[in-house]
Amino acid sequence: LGQLSIPYAMENGGWSSAFLLIGLGMVCSYTSHLLAKCLDKRPRSRSYTDIGQEAYGSKGRIIAATFMYLEIFFALVSLTISLHDNLSLVFPGTPISARWAHMSSSQLMTVIAVLIALPSLWLRDLSSISFLSSAGIILSIIIFASVALTAIFGWVRLDHEIPALRIRNIPRISGLYVFSLSGHIIFPDLYKSMKDPSKFTKVTIVSYTLVAALYMALAFMGARMFGPDVSSQITLSLPSHLVVAKVAQWAIVLTPMTKYVLEFAPLTIPLDRRLAGSMSSCARTAVRGTVGSVVLVVILVLALSVPYFEYVLSLTGSLVSIFISVVLPCGFYTKICWPSLSKPLFVLNVLLIGFGCVLAVFGTISSSKSLIKSIQGHTSS
C-alpha cells in the first residue's frame, strides 16, 4: 500500500518532502529499537499489547490493542479499495450484473475476489502464512519493477518537474508517509522469533534503509513520469496498453490473497490462544474463521461505500499509525526504562511524542476534510 501511494505523496508534497520521508524512517527505526529495549527489560512480554500492559497496566493494553486493531482494519479497507480500483483495469468493460444487487460491475467483481480470498482466513499453519508473506514480497518487487521498466525504456518520459514544496499538503501526505513506514505491531513477535534477538536493531536499520531507498526511487520516478496527473495508486497511472502495466495491476489484484490472512494474524492468533483451554482445535478454527469472515465482510462494505484510497490511507496514517509507530513506543520505553533513563534520552522521547501528536492532529484534520469533501461531492453528483 505504501508503494502505491508514495509517488502521489511526492508530487503533492514536493521533492523536499523526501526529507520528511527520510526523517520519519529514522524515527520509526529508532522507535522499533525502543520496543526491543522494552522486551529486554520485560522478557515476559511477547507482543505489542504485552508491552502496553507492562508499561501502563490494563489501560496500556487496551490502548495498544485499540490502535493495533484500528490500523489492521483500515489497512484492509485500503487494500480492498485498491483491489476494486485495479480490477476495473484488469477486466475492462466486463459485463457482470445481478438483478438483486444494485452494484456496478467493478463492485461485483470486488465481492467475488474477496469471497475467493475468504478461505485463507481459516488457515492455521504458520508455515503457510510464511509462504504467503514471501509471495507478497515478490508481488511488491513486481510492482516496483513495472514502474522502473516504464521509466528506463522511455515508454513514459521523465519530463515533469516536481514542485519544490507544497506546504499546504504536508499534513495530509505525512499520513501516507507514516503509514508506509509503520510495521511496529508485529515487531515484538519478530523479535521473539529471531534466533539471535541481539541483531534486531541491525535488522531494522537495514530494513528501513532498503524500504526508504525503494520508496524514494519509486516516488521520484512516478512523480517525474506523470506529474500532476499521477494517481493515488501508481499502477492506475501506467499506460493500459503496456504489458508491465497489466502485470502490475494483476499483482495488486492478487495481493489480497496474500495479505488478508497476514493482516488478520495479530487478531486471530491471540483469539486462538485464548480459546485453547476451553475448545477443541476444530472449534477454535471455526470461531477464528467466522470472526475473520464477518470482519472482512464489514471491511468490504466500507471499502465499496468510501472508495477514496488516498484519503483513507492518509487518515489511517495520521489517526492511527503515528501513535503505533512513534508516540506509544516512546511512551512505553520512558515508563518501563524510567529508572535507568538518561536525561538526553528522556528529552528526545518527549520531543518525539510531541512531534507525533502535532503530526497526528494536523494530518487527521487535513485528511478528514479531504475525505468528507469527496464523499459530499460524490453524494451530490
Coordinates of C-alpha atoms in Angstrom, one line a residue:
L1 CA 0.0 0.0 0.0
G2 CA 2.9 2.4 0.8
Q3 CA 4.4 1.7 -2.6
L4 CA 1.2 2.6 -4.4
S5 CA 0.8 5.9 -2.7
I6 CA 4.4 7.2 -2.5
P7 CA 4.6 8.8 -6.0
Y8 CA 1.3 10.6 -5.3
A9 CA 2.6 11.8 -2.0
M10 CA 5.8 13.1 -3.5
E11 CA 4.0 15.0 -6.3
N12 CA 1.6 16.6 -3.8
G13 CA 4.2 17.4 -1.2
G14 CA 7.1 18.5 -3.4
W15 CA 10.5 16.9 -3.8
S16 CA 11.7 18.4 -0.5
S17 CA 9.1 16.3 1.3
A18 CA 11.6 13.4 0.7
F19 CA 13.4 14.8 3.7
L20 CA 10.2 14.2 5.8
L21 CA 10.1 10.6 4.5
I22 CA 13.8 10.0 5.4
G23 CA 13.3 11.7 8.8
L24 CA 10.2 9.6 9.6
G25 CA 12.1 6.5 8.5
M26 CA 14.9 7.3 11.0
V27 CA 12.3 7.9 13.8
C28 CA 10.5 4.7 13.1
S29 CA 13.8 2.7 13.1
Y30 CA 14.6 4.3 16.4
T31 CA 11.2 3.5 18.0
S32 CA 11.5 -0.1 16.8
H33 CA 14.7 -0.2 18.7
L34 CA 12.8 1.1 21.8
L35 CA 10.4 -1.7 21.5
A36 CA 13.3 -4.2 21.6
K37 CA 14.6 -2.5 24.7
C38 CA 11.2 -2.8 26.4
L39 CA 11.2 -6.5 25.6
D40 CA 14.7 -6.8 27.1
K41 CA 13.5 -5.2 30.3
R42 CA 10.3 -7.3 30.4
P43 CA 11.2 -10.7 29.0
R44 CA 7.7 -12.0 29.7
S45 CA 6.2 -9.7 27.0
R46 CA 5.7 -11.3 23.7
S47 CA 3.5 -8.8 21.7
Y48 CA 2.8 -5.1 21.3
T49 CA -0.1 -5.3 23.7
D50 CA 2.0 -7.0 26.3
I51 CA 4.4 -4.1 26.2
G52 CA 1.5 -1.7 26.8
Q53 CA 0.4 -3.9 29.7
E54 CA 3.9 -3.8 31.3
A55 CA 4.1 0.0 30.8
Y56 CA 0.7 1.2 32.0
G57 CA -1.2 -1.9 33.2
S58 CA -4.6 -2.8 31.7
K59 CA -5.2 0.7 30.4
G60 CA -1.9 0.4 28.4
R61 CA -3.0 -3.0 27.0
I62 CA -6.4 -1.6 25.9
I63 CA -4.9 1.5 24.3
A64 CA -2.3 -0.6 22.4
A65 CA -4.9 -3.1 21.3
T66 CA -7.3 -0.4 20.1
F67 CA -4.7 1.3 17.9
M68 CA -3.4 -2.0 16.7
Y69 CA -6.8 -3.3 15.6
L70 CA -7.8 0.0 14.1
E71 CA -4.6 0.0 11.9
I72 CA -5.3 -3.5 10.8
F73 CA -8.9 -2.7 10.0
F74 CA -8.2 0.4 8.0
A75 CA -5.3 -1.1 6.2
L76 CA -7.6 -3.9 5.0
V77 CA -10.1 -1.3 3.9
S78 CA -7.5 0.5 1.9
L79 CA -6.3 -2.8 0.4
T80 CA -9.8 -3.7 -0.7
I81 CA -10.3 -0.2 -2.2
S82 CA -7.1 -0.8 -4.2
L83 CA -8.4 -4.2 -5.3
H84 CA -11.6 -2.6 -6.5
D85 CA -9.8 0.1 -8.5
N86 CA -7.4 -2.2 -10.2
L87 CA -10.0 -4.9 -11.0
S88 CA -11.7 -2.5 -13.3
L89 CA -8.5 -2.1 -15.3
V90 CA -7.7 -5.8 -15.4
F91 CA -11.1 -6.7 -16.7
P92 CA -12.2 -3.5 -18.6
G93 CA -15.7 -3.4 -19.8
T94 CA -16.6 -6.9 -18.3
P95 CA -20.4 -7.0 -18.1
I96 CA -21.3 -8.5 -14.7
S97 CA -24.7 -7.9 -13.2
A98 CA -27.1 -9.3 -10.7
R99 CA -30.7 -8.2 -10.5
W100 CA -30.9 -8.4 -6.7
A101 CA -27.7 -6.3 -6.2
H102 CA -27.6 -2.6 -7.0
M103 CA -23.9 -2.6 -7.7
S104 CA -21.6 -1.8 -10.7
S105 CA -19.6 -4.5 -12.5
S106 CA -16.4 -3.5 -10.7
Q107 CA -18.1 -3.7 -7.3
L108 CA -19.5 -7.2 -8.1
M109 CA -16.0 -8.3 -9.2
T110 CA -14.6 -7.0 -6.0
V111 CA -17.2 -9.0 -4.0
I112 CA -16.2 -12.1 -6.0
A113 CA -12.5 -11.5 -5.4
V114 CA -13.0 -11.1 -1.7
L115 CA -15.0 -14.3 -1.5
I116 CA -12.2 -16.1 -3.3
A117 CA -9.7 -14.8 -0.7
L118 CA -12.0 -15.6 2.3
P119 CA -11.0 -19.2 2.8
S120 CA -7.4 -18.1 3.6
L121 CA -8.7 -16.7 6.9
W122 CA -9.3 -20.2 8.1
L123 CA -5.6 -21.2 7.7
R124 CA -3.9 -22.4 10.9
D125 CA -0.5 -23.5 9.6
L126 CA 2.0 -20.7 10.3
S127 CA 4.4 -22.1 7.6
S128 CA 1.6 -21.4 5.1
I129 CA 1.4 -17.9 6.3
S130 CA 5.2 -17.6 5.9
F131 CA 4.9 -18.8 2.3
L132 CA 2.2 -16.2 1.6
S133 CA 4.4 -13.5 3.1
S134 CA 7.1 -14.4 0.6
A135 CA 4.6 -14.2 -2.2
G136 CA 3.6 -10.7 -1.0
I137 CA 7.2 -9.6 -1.2
I138 CA 7.5 -11.0 -4.8
L139 CA 4.4 -9.1 -5.8
S140 CA 5.8 -5.9 -4.3
I141 CA 9.0 -6.3 -6.3
I142 CA 6.9 -6.8 -9.5
I143 CA 5.1 -3.5 -8.9
F144 CA 8.4 -1.7 -8.4
A145 CA 9.9 -3.3 -11.5
S146 CA 6.9 -2.4 -13.6
V147 CA 7.3 1.3 -12.8
A148 CA 11.1 1.2 -13.2
L149 CA 10.9 -0.5 -16.6
T150 CA 8.4 2.0 -17.8
A151 CA 10.8 4.8 -16.9
I152 CA 14.0 3.0 -18.1
F153 CA 12.7 2.1 -21.6
G154 CA 11.1 5.5 -22.1
W155 CA 7.6 4.3 -22.5
V156 CA 6.7 7.3 -20.4
R157 CA 9.2 10.1 -20.3
L158 CA 10.5 11.6 -17.1
D159 CA 9.8 15.1 -18.3
H160 CA 7.6 16.5 -15.5
E161 CA 9.0 18.9 -12.9
I162 CA 8.4 18.1 -9.3
P163 CA 7.5 21.2 -7.3
A164 CA 9.9 22.1 -4.5
L165 CA 7.4 22.2 -1.7
R166 CA 3.6 22.4 -1.3
I167 CA 3.4 23.2 2.4
R168 CA -0.4 23.1 2.5
N169 CA -0.4 19.4 1.6
I170 CA 2.3 18.3 4.0
P171 CA -0.1 17.4 6.9
R172 CA -2.1 15.2 4.6
I173 CA 0.8 13.4 2.9
S174 CA 2.6 12.9 6.2
G175 CA -0.1 10.4 7.0
L176 CA 0.8 8.5 3.8
Y177 CA 4.5 8.5 4.7
V178 CA 3.9 7.4 8.2
F179 CA 1.6 4.6 7.2
S180 CA 4.2 3.4 4.6
L181 CA 6.8 3.0 7.4
S182 CA 4.6 1.6 10.2
G183 CA 5.2 -2.1 11.0
H184 CA 5.6 -1.8 14.7
I185 CA 2.6 -4.0 15.8
I186 CA 4.4 -7.1 14.5
F187 CA 8.0 -6.1 15.6
P188 CA 7.7 -7.7 19.1
D189 CA 6.7 -11.0 17.5
L190 CA 9.6 -10.8 15.1
Y191 CA 12.0 -10.0 17.9
K192 CA 10.8 -13.0 19.9
S193 CA 11.1 -15.3 16.9
M194 CA 14.7 -14.4 16.0
K195 CA 17.5 -16.9 16.6
D196 CA 19.6 -14.0 17.8
P197 CA 17.4 -11.2 19.1
S198 CA 20.5 -9.0 19.7
K199 CA 20.7 -8.4 16.0
F200 CA 17.1 -7.0 15.9
T201 CA 18.3 -3.3 15.8
K202 CA 20.7 -4.0 12.9
V203 CA 17.9 -5.8 11.0
T204 CA 15.5 -2.9 11.4
I205 CA 18.2 -0.4 10.3
V206 CA 18.9 -2.4 7.2
S207 CA 15.2 -3.0 6.5
Y208 CA 14.3 0.7 6.9
T209 CA 17.2 1.7 4.7
L210 CA 16.2 -0.6 1.9
V211 CA 12.5 0.3 2.2
A212 CA 13.3 4.1 2.2
A213 CA 15.5 3.6 -0.9
L214 CA 12.8 1.8 -2.7
Y215 CA 10.2 4.4 -1.8
M216 CA 12.4 7.3 -2.8
A217 CA 13.2 5.7 -6.2
L218 CA 9.5 4.9 -6.8
A219 CA 8.4 8.3 -5.7
F220 CA 10.7 10.3 -8.0
M221 CA 10.1 8.0 -11.0
G222 CA 6.3 8.2 -10.6
A223 CA 6.2 11.9 -10.0
R224 CA 8.6 12.7 -12.9
M225 CA 6.7 10.5 -15.3
F226 CA 3.1 11.6 -14.6
G227 CA 3.4 14.9 -12.8
P228 CA 0.1 16.4 -11.5
D229 CA -1.8 13.5 -13.3
V230 CA -0.2 10.9 -11.1
S231 CA -2.8 8.7 -9.5
S232 CA -3.1 7.9 -5.8
Q233 CA -2.1 4.4 -6.9
I234 CA 0.8 4.4 -9.3
T235 CA -0.5 1.3 -11.1
L236 CA -3.5 3.2 -12.2
S237 CA -1.3 5.8 -14.0
L238 CA 0.7 3.3 -16.1
P239 CA -0.4 3.2 -19.7
S240 CA -3.0 0.4 -20.1
H241 CA -1.5 -0.9 -23.3
L242 CA 1.8 -1.8 -21.7
V243 CA 2.4 -5.4 -20.6
V244 CA 4.2 -4.3 -17.5
A245 CA 1.1 -2.2 -16.5
K246 CA -1.1 -5.3 -16.8
V247 CA 1.4 -7.3 -14.8
A248 CA 1.5 -4.7 -12.0
Q249 CA -2.3 -4.5 -11.9
W250 CA -2.6 -8.2 -11.7
A251 CA -0.1 -8.1 -8.9
I252 CA -2.4 -5.7 -7.0
V253 CA -5.4 -7.9 -7.6
L254 CA -3.5 -11.0 -6.3
T255 CA -2.0 -9.2 -3.3
P256 CA -5.1 -9.6 -1.1
M257 CA -4.8 -13.3 -1.5
T258 CA -1.5 -13.0 0.4
K259 CA -2.3 -10.1 2.7
Y260 CA -5.7 -10.7 4.2
V261 CA -4.5 -13.7 6.3
L262 CA -1.3 -11.9 7.3
E263 CA -3.1 -8.7 8.4
F264 CA -5.6 -10.7 10.4
A265 CA -2.9 -12.8 12.2
P266 CA -2.5 -10.3 15.1
L267 CA -6.2 -10.7 15.7
T268 CA -6.8 -14.4 15.1
I269 CA -3.6 -15.8 16.8
P270 CA -4.4 -14.3 20.2
L271 CA -8.0 -15.3 19.9
D272 CA -6.9 -18.9 19.1
R273 CA -4.6 -18.9 22.2
R274 CA -7.4 -17.6 24.5
L275 CA -9.8 -20.3 23.4
A276 CA -7.2 -23.1 23.6
G277 CA -8.2 -24.1 27.1
S278 CA -11.9 -24.4 26.5
M279 CA -12.3 -25.6 22.9
S280 CA -11.1 -28.3 20.6
S281 CA -8.8 -27.5 17.7
C282 CA -11.6 -27.7 15.2
A283 CA -13.9 -25.5 17.2
R284 CA -11.2 -22.8 17.6
T285 CA -10.6 -22.9 13.9
A286 CA -14.3 -22.4 13.3
V287 CA -14.6 -19.5 15.7
R288 CA -11.4 -17.8 14.4
G289 CA -12.5 -18.2 10.8
T290 CA -16.0 -17.0 11.4
V291 CA -14.8 -13.9 13.3
G292 CA -12.4 -13.1 10.5
S293 CA -15.0 -13.7 7.8
V294 CA -17.6 -11.3 9.5
V295 CA -14.9 -8.6 9.9
L296 CA -13.9 -9.0 6.2
V297 CA -17.5 -8.6 5.1
V298 CA -17.7 -5.3 7.1
I299 CA -14.4 -4.2 5.5
L300 CA -15.8 -5.0 2.0
V301 CA -18.9 -2.9 2.6
L302 CA -17.0 0.0 3.9
A303 CA -14.5 -0.1 1.0
L304 CA -17.2 -0.1 -1.6
S305 CA -19.0 2.7 0.2
V306 CA -16.0 5.0 0.7
P307 CA -13.7 4.3 -2.3
Y308 CA -11.2 7.1 -1.8
F309 CA -7.9 5.3 -1.4
E310 CA -5.5 8.2 -0.8
Y311 CA -7.7 9.9 1.9
V312 CA -8.5 6.6 3.8
L313 CA -4.8 5.7 3.8
S314 CA -3.7 9.2 4.8
L315 CA -6.3 9.3 7.6
T316 CA -5.1 5.8 8.8
G317 CA -1.6 7.1 9.0
S318 CA -2.4 10.3 10.8
L319 CA -5.0 9.0 13.2
V320 CA -3.5 5.5 14.0
S321 CA -0.1 4.7 12.5
I322 CA 1.7 7.7 14.0
F323 CA 0.7 6.6 17.5
I324 CA 1.6 3.0 16.9
S325 CA 5.0 3.8 15.4
V326 CA 6.1 6.9 17.2
V327 CA 4.0 8.1 20.2
L328 CA 3.3 4.8 22.0
P329 CA 6.8 3.2 21.7
C330 CA 8.3 6.4 23.2
G331 CA 5.8 6.4 26.0
F332 CA 6.2 2.7 26.7
Y333 CA 10.0 2.9 26.8
T334 CA 10.0 6.0 29.0
K335 CA 7.8 4.3 31.5
I336 CA 9.4 0.8 31.5
C337 CA 13.0 2.1 31.5
W338 CA 12.4 5.1 33.7
P339 CA 14.9 4.1 36.5
S340 CA 17.8 3.9 34.0
L341 CA 16.7 6.6 31.6
S342 CA 19.2 9.3 30.9
K343 CA 18.1 12.9 30.6
P344 CA 19.0 13.3 26.9
L345 CA 17.0 10.2 26.0
F346 CA 14.1 11.4 28.1
V347 CA 14.1 14.8 26.3
L348 CA 14.4 13.1 22.9
N349 CA 11.4 10.8 23.7
V350 CA 9.3 13.7 24.9
L351 CA 10.1 15.7 21.8
L352 CA 9.2 12.7 19.6
I353 CA 5.9 12.3 21.5
G354 CA 5.1 16.0 20.9
F355 CA 6.1 15.8 17.3
G356 CA 3.9 12.7 16.7
C357 CA 0.9 14.3 18.4
V358 CA 1.3 17.5 16.3
L359 CA 1.6 15.5 13.1
A360 CA -1.4 13.4 14.1
V361 CA -3.7 16.4 14.8
F362 CA -2.9 18.3 11.7
G363 CA -2.8 15.2 9.5
T364 CA -6.1 13.9 10.8
I365 CA -7.8 17.3 10.3
S366 CA -6.4 17.7 6.8
S367 CA -7.2 14.1 5.6
S368 CA -10.7 14.2 7.2
K369 CA -11.6 17.4 5.4
S370 CA -10.5 15.9 2.1
L371 CA -12.4 12.7 2.7
I372 CA -15.6 14.4 3.8
K373 CA -15.4 16.8 0.8
S374 CA -15.0 13.8 -1.6
I375 CA -17.9 12.0 0.0
Q376 CA -20.1 15.1 -0.3
G377 CA -19.1 15.7 -3.9
H378 CA -19.9 12.0 -4.8
T379 CA -23.3 12.3 -3.0
S380 CA -24.2 15.5 -4.8
S381 CA -23.3 14.1 -8.2

